[in-house]
mmCIF file of C-alpha atoms in Angstrom:
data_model
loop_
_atom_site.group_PDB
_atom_site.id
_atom_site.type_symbol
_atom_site.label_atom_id
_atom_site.label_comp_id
_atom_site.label_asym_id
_atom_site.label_seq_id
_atom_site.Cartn_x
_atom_site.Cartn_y
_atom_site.Cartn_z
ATOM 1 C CA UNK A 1 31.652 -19.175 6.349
ATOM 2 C CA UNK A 2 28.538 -19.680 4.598
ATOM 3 C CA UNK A 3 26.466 -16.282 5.091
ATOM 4 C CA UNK A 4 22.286 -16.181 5.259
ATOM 5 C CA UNK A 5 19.778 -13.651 4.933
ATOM 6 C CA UNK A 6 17.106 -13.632 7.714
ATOM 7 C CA UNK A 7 13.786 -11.875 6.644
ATOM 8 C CA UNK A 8 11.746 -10.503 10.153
ATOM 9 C CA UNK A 9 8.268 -9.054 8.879
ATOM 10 C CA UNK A 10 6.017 -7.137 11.528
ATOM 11 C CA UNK A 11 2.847 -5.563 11.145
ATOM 12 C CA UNK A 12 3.069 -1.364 12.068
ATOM 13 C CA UNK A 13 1.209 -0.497 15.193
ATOM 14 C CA UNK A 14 -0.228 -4.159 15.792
ATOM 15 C CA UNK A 15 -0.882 -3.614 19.454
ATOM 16 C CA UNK A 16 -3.432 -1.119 18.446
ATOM 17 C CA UNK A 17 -5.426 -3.193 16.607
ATOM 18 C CA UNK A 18 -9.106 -4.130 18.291
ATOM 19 C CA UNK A 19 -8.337 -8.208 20.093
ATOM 20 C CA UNK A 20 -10.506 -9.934 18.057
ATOM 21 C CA UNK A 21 -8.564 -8.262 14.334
ATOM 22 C CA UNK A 22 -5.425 -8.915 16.020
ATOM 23 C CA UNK A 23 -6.405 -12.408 16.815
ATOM 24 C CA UNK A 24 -8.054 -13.691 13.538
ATOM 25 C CA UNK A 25 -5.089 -11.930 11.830
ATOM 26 C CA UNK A 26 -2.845 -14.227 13.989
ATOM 27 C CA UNK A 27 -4.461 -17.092 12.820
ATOM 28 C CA UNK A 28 -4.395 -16.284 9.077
ATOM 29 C CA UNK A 29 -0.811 -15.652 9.225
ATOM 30 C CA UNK A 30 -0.055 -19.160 10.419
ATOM 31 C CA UNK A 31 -2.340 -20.586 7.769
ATOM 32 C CA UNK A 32 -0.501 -18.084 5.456
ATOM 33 C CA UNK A 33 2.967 -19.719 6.524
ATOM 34 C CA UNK A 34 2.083 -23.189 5.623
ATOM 35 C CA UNK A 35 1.438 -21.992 2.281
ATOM 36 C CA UNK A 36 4.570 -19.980 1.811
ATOM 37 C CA UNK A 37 6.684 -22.969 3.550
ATOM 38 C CA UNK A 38 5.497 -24.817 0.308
ATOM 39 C CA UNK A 39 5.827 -22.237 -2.529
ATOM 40 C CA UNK A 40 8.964 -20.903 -1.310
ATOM 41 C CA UNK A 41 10.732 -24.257 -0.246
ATOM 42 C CA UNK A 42 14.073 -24.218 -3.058
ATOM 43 C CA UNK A 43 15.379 -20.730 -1.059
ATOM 44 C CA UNK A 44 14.232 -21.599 2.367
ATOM 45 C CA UNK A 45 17.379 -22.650 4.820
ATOM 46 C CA UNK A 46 14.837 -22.188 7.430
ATOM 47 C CA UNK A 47 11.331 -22.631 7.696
ATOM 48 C CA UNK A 48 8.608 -19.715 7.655
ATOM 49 C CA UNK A 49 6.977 -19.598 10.990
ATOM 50 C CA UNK A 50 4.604 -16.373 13.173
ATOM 51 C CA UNK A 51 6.509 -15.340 16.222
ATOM 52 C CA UNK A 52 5.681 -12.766 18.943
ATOM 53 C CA UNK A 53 2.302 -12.656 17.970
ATOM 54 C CA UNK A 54 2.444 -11.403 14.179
ATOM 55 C CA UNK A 55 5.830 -11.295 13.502
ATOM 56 C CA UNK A 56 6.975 -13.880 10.473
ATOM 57 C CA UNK A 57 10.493 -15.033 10.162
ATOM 58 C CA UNK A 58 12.239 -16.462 7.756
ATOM 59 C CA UNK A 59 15.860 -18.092 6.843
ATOM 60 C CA UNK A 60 16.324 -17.635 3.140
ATOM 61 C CA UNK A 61 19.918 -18.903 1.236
ATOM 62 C CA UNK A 62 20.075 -15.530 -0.380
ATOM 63 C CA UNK A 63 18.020 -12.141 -0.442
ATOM 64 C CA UNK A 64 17.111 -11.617 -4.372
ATOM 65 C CA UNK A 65 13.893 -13.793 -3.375
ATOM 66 C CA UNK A 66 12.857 -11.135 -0.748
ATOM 67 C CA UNK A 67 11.134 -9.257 -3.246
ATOM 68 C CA UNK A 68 8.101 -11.899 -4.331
ATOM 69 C CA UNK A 69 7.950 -12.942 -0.612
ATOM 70 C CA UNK A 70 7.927 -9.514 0.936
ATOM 71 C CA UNK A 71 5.193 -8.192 -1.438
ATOM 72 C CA UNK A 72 3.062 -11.769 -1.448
ATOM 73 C CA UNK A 73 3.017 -10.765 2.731
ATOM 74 C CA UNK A 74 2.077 -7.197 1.298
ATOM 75 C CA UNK A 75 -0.689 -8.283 -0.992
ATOM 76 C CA UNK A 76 -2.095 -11.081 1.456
ATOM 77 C CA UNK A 77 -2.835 -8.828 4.133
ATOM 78 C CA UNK A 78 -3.649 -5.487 2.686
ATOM 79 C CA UNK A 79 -5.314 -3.644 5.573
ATOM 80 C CA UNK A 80 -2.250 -3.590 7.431
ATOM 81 C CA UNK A 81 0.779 -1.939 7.149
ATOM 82 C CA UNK A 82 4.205 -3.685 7.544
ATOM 83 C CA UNK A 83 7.886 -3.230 7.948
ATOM 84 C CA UNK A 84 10.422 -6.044 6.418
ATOM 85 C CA UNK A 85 13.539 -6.351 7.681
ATOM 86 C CA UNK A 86 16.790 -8.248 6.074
ATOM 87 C CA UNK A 87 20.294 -9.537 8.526
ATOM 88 C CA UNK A 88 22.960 -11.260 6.354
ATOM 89 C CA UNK A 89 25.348 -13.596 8.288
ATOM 90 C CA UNK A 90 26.562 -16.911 8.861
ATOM 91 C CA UNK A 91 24.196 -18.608 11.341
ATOM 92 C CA UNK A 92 24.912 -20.129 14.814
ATOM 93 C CA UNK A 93 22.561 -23.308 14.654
ATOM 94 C CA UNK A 94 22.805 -26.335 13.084
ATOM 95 C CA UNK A 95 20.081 -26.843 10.447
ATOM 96 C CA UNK A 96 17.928 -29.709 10.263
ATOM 97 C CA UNK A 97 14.920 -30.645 8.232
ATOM 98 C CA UNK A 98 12.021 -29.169 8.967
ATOM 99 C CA UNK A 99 13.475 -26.321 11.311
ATOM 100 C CA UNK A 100 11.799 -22.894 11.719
ATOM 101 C CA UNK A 101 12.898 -19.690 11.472
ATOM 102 C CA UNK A 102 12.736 -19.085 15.106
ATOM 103 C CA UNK A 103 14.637 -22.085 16.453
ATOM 104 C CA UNK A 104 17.702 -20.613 14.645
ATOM 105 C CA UNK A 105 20.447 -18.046 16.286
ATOM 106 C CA UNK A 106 22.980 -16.389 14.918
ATOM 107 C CA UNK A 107 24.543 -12.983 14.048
ATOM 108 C CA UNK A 108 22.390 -12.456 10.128
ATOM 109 C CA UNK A 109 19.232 -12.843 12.899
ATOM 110 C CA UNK A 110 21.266 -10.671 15.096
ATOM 111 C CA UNK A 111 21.438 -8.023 11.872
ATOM 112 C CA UNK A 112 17.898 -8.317 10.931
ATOM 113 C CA UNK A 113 16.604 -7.513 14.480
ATOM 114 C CA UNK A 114 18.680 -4.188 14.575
ATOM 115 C CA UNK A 115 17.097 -3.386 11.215
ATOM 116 C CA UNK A 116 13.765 -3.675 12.429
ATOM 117 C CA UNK A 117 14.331 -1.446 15.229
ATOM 118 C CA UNK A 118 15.994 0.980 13.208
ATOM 119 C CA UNK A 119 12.886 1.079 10.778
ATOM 120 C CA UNK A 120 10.335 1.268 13.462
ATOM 121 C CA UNK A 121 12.273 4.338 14.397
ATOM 122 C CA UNK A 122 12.403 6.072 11.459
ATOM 123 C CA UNK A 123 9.124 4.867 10.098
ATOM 124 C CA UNK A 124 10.599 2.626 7.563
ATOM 125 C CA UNK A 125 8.648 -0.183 5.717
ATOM 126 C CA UNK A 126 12.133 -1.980 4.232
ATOM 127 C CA UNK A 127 15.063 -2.026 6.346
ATOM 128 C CA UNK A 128 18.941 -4.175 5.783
ATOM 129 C CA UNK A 129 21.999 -4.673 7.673
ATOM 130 C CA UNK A 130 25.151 -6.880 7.190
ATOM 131 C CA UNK A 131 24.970 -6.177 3.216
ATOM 132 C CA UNK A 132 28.553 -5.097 3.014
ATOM 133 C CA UNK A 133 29.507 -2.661 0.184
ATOM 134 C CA UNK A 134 25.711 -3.034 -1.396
ATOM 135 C CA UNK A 135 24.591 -1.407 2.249
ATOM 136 C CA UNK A 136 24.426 2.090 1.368
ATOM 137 C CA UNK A 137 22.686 1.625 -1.533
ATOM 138 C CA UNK A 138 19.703 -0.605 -0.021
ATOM 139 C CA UNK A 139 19.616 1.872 2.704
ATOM 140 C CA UNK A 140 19.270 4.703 0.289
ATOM 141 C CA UNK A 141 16.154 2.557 -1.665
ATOM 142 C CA UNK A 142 14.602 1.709 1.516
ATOM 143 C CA UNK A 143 14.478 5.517 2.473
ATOM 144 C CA UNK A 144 13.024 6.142 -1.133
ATOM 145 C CA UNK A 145 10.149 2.968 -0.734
ATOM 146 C CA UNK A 146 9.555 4.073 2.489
ATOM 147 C CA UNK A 147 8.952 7.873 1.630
ATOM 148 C CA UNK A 148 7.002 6.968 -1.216
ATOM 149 C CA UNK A 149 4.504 4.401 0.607
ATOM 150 C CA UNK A 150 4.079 6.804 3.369
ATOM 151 C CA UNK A 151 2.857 9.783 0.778
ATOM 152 C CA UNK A 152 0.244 7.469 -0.528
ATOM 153 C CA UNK A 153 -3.556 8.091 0.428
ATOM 154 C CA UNK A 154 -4.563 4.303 2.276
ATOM 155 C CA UNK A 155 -6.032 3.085 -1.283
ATOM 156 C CA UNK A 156 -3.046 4.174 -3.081
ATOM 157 C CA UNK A 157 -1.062 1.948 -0.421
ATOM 158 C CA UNK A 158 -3.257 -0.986 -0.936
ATOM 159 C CA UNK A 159 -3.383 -0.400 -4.923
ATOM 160 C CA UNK A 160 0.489 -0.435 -4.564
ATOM 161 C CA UNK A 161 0.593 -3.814 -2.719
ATOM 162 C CA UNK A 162 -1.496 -5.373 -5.078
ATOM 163 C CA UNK A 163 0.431 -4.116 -8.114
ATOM 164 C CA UNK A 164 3.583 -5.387 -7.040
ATOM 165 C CA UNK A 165 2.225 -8.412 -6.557
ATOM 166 C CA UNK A 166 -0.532 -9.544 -9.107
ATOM 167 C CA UNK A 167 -1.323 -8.509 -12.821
ATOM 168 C CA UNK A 168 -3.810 -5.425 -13.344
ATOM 169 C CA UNK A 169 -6.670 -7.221 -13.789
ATOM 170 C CA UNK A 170 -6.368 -9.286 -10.793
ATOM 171 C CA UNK A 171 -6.025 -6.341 -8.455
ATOM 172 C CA UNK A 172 -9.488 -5.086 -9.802
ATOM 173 C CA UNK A 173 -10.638 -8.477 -9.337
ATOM 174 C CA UNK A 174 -9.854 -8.241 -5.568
ATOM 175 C CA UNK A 175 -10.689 -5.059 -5.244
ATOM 176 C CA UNK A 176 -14.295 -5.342 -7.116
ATOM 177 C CA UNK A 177 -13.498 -2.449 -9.569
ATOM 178 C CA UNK A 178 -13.278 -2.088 -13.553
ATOM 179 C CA UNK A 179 -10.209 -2.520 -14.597
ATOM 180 C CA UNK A 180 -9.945 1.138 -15.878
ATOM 181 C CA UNK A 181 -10.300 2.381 -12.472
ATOM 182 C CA UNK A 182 -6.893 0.673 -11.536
ATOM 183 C CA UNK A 183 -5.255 2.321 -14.520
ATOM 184 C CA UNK A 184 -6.152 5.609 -13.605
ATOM 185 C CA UNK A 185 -5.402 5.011 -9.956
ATOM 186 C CA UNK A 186 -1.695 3.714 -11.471
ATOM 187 C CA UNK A 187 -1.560 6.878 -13.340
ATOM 188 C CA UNK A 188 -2.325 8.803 -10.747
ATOM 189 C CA UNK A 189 0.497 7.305 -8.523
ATOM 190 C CA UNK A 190 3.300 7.667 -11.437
ATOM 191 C CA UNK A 191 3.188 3.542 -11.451
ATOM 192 C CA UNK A 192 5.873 3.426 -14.509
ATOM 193 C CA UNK A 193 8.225 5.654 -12.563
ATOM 194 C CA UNK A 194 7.721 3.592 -9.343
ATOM 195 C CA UNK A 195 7.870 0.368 -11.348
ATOM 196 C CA UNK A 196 11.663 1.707 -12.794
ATOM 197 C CA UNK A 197 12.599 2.260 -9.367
ATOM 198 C CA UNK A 198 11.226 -1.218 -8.243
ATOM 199 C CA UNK A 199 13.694 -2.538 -10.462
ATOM 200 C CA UNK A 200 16.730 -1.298 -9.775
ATOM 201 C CA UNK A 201 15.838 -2.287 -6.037
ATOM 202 C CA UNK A 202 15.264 -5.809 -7.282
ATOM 203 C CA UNK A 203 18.585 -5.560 -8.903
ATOM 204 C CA UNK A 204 20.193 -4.643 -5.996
ATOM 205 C CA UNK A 205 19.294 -7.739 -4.083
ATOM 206 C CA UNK A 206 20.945 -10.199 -6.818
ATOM 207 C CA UNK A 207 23.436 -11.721 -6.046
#
């Protein structure tokens, strides 16, 4: 039986955001989509698509692309804080062309929606189930990503998106600084011990 990963994504503590942020966040994450559903198309069994609000969902054929699409999400939208979470399983639905995310059932959705709930309650921002022997180990990296995000100051966390997802000198593009400043904010967050660890993660998640 041919086995899936589904990817759920939620933003932390969205209901406490002010309407009109949660609203105009809404609509930049299904603008957002469109533009993943294009980039990301060769690993996409299911389309990306915003559920529940601000919850995206995905349907990828395998999880090592989880990393680029978990920190582009990251990077996108900085001033929030989110929680990824990864089911592997065989699916229920049939798949068609064009299908979302959402329109599929099955148990690797069923997976990814116990993750979720286990992260929110232990204040995780990575989160798998249904990874067989590999499980432990993701669980044990998740704890560490999580532990380390959460120690960050708000700038280190947004520094950290940016860095996993863009060179050096693009992240002080964005953030309208000289590019020295984001070396000693790096430093100062131990970014080549971080980045070692960010490997072996990545590693983890290849087939």
């Amino acid at each position: 039986m041919t086995s899936y990963v589904a990817v759920l994504a939620d933003v932390v503590a969205s209901r406490t955001l002010p309407p009109a942020r949660r609203a105009r966040l809404q609509q930049e994450l299904r603008a957002a989509a469109q533009e993943w559903n294009r980039r990301w198309r060769p690993v996409l069994a299911a389309r990306i698509a915003v559920t529940l609000g601000d919850e995206l969902q995905c349907l990828l054929t395998r999880a090592d692309p989880l990393w680029e699409i978990a920190h582009a999400i990251r990077a996108r939208f900085t001033p929030v804080d989110w929680v990824v979470a990864l089911g592997r399983g065989p699916i229920a639905t049939r798949l068609t062309p064009g299908i979302t995310a959402p329109e599929v059932d099955g148990p690797c959705f069923h997976a990814a929606r116990v993750a979720l709930e286990r992260a929110k309650a232990r204040r995780l921002v990575f989160a798998f189930e249904g990874f067989g022997h590999r499980q432990p180990e993701l669980d044990g990296f998740a704890n560490y990503y999580s532990a380390l995000y959460w120690s960050w100051t708000a700038r280190q966390r947004t520094v950290a998106k940016l860095l996993r997802a863009a060179r050096p000198e693009e992240v002080a593009r964005q953030l309208q600084i000289d590019r020295s400043a984001v070396s000693h904010l790096a430093r100062r967050m131990a970014w080549p011990l971080v980045a070692a660890g960010d490997t072996i993660f990545r590693t983890l998640l290849t087939p």
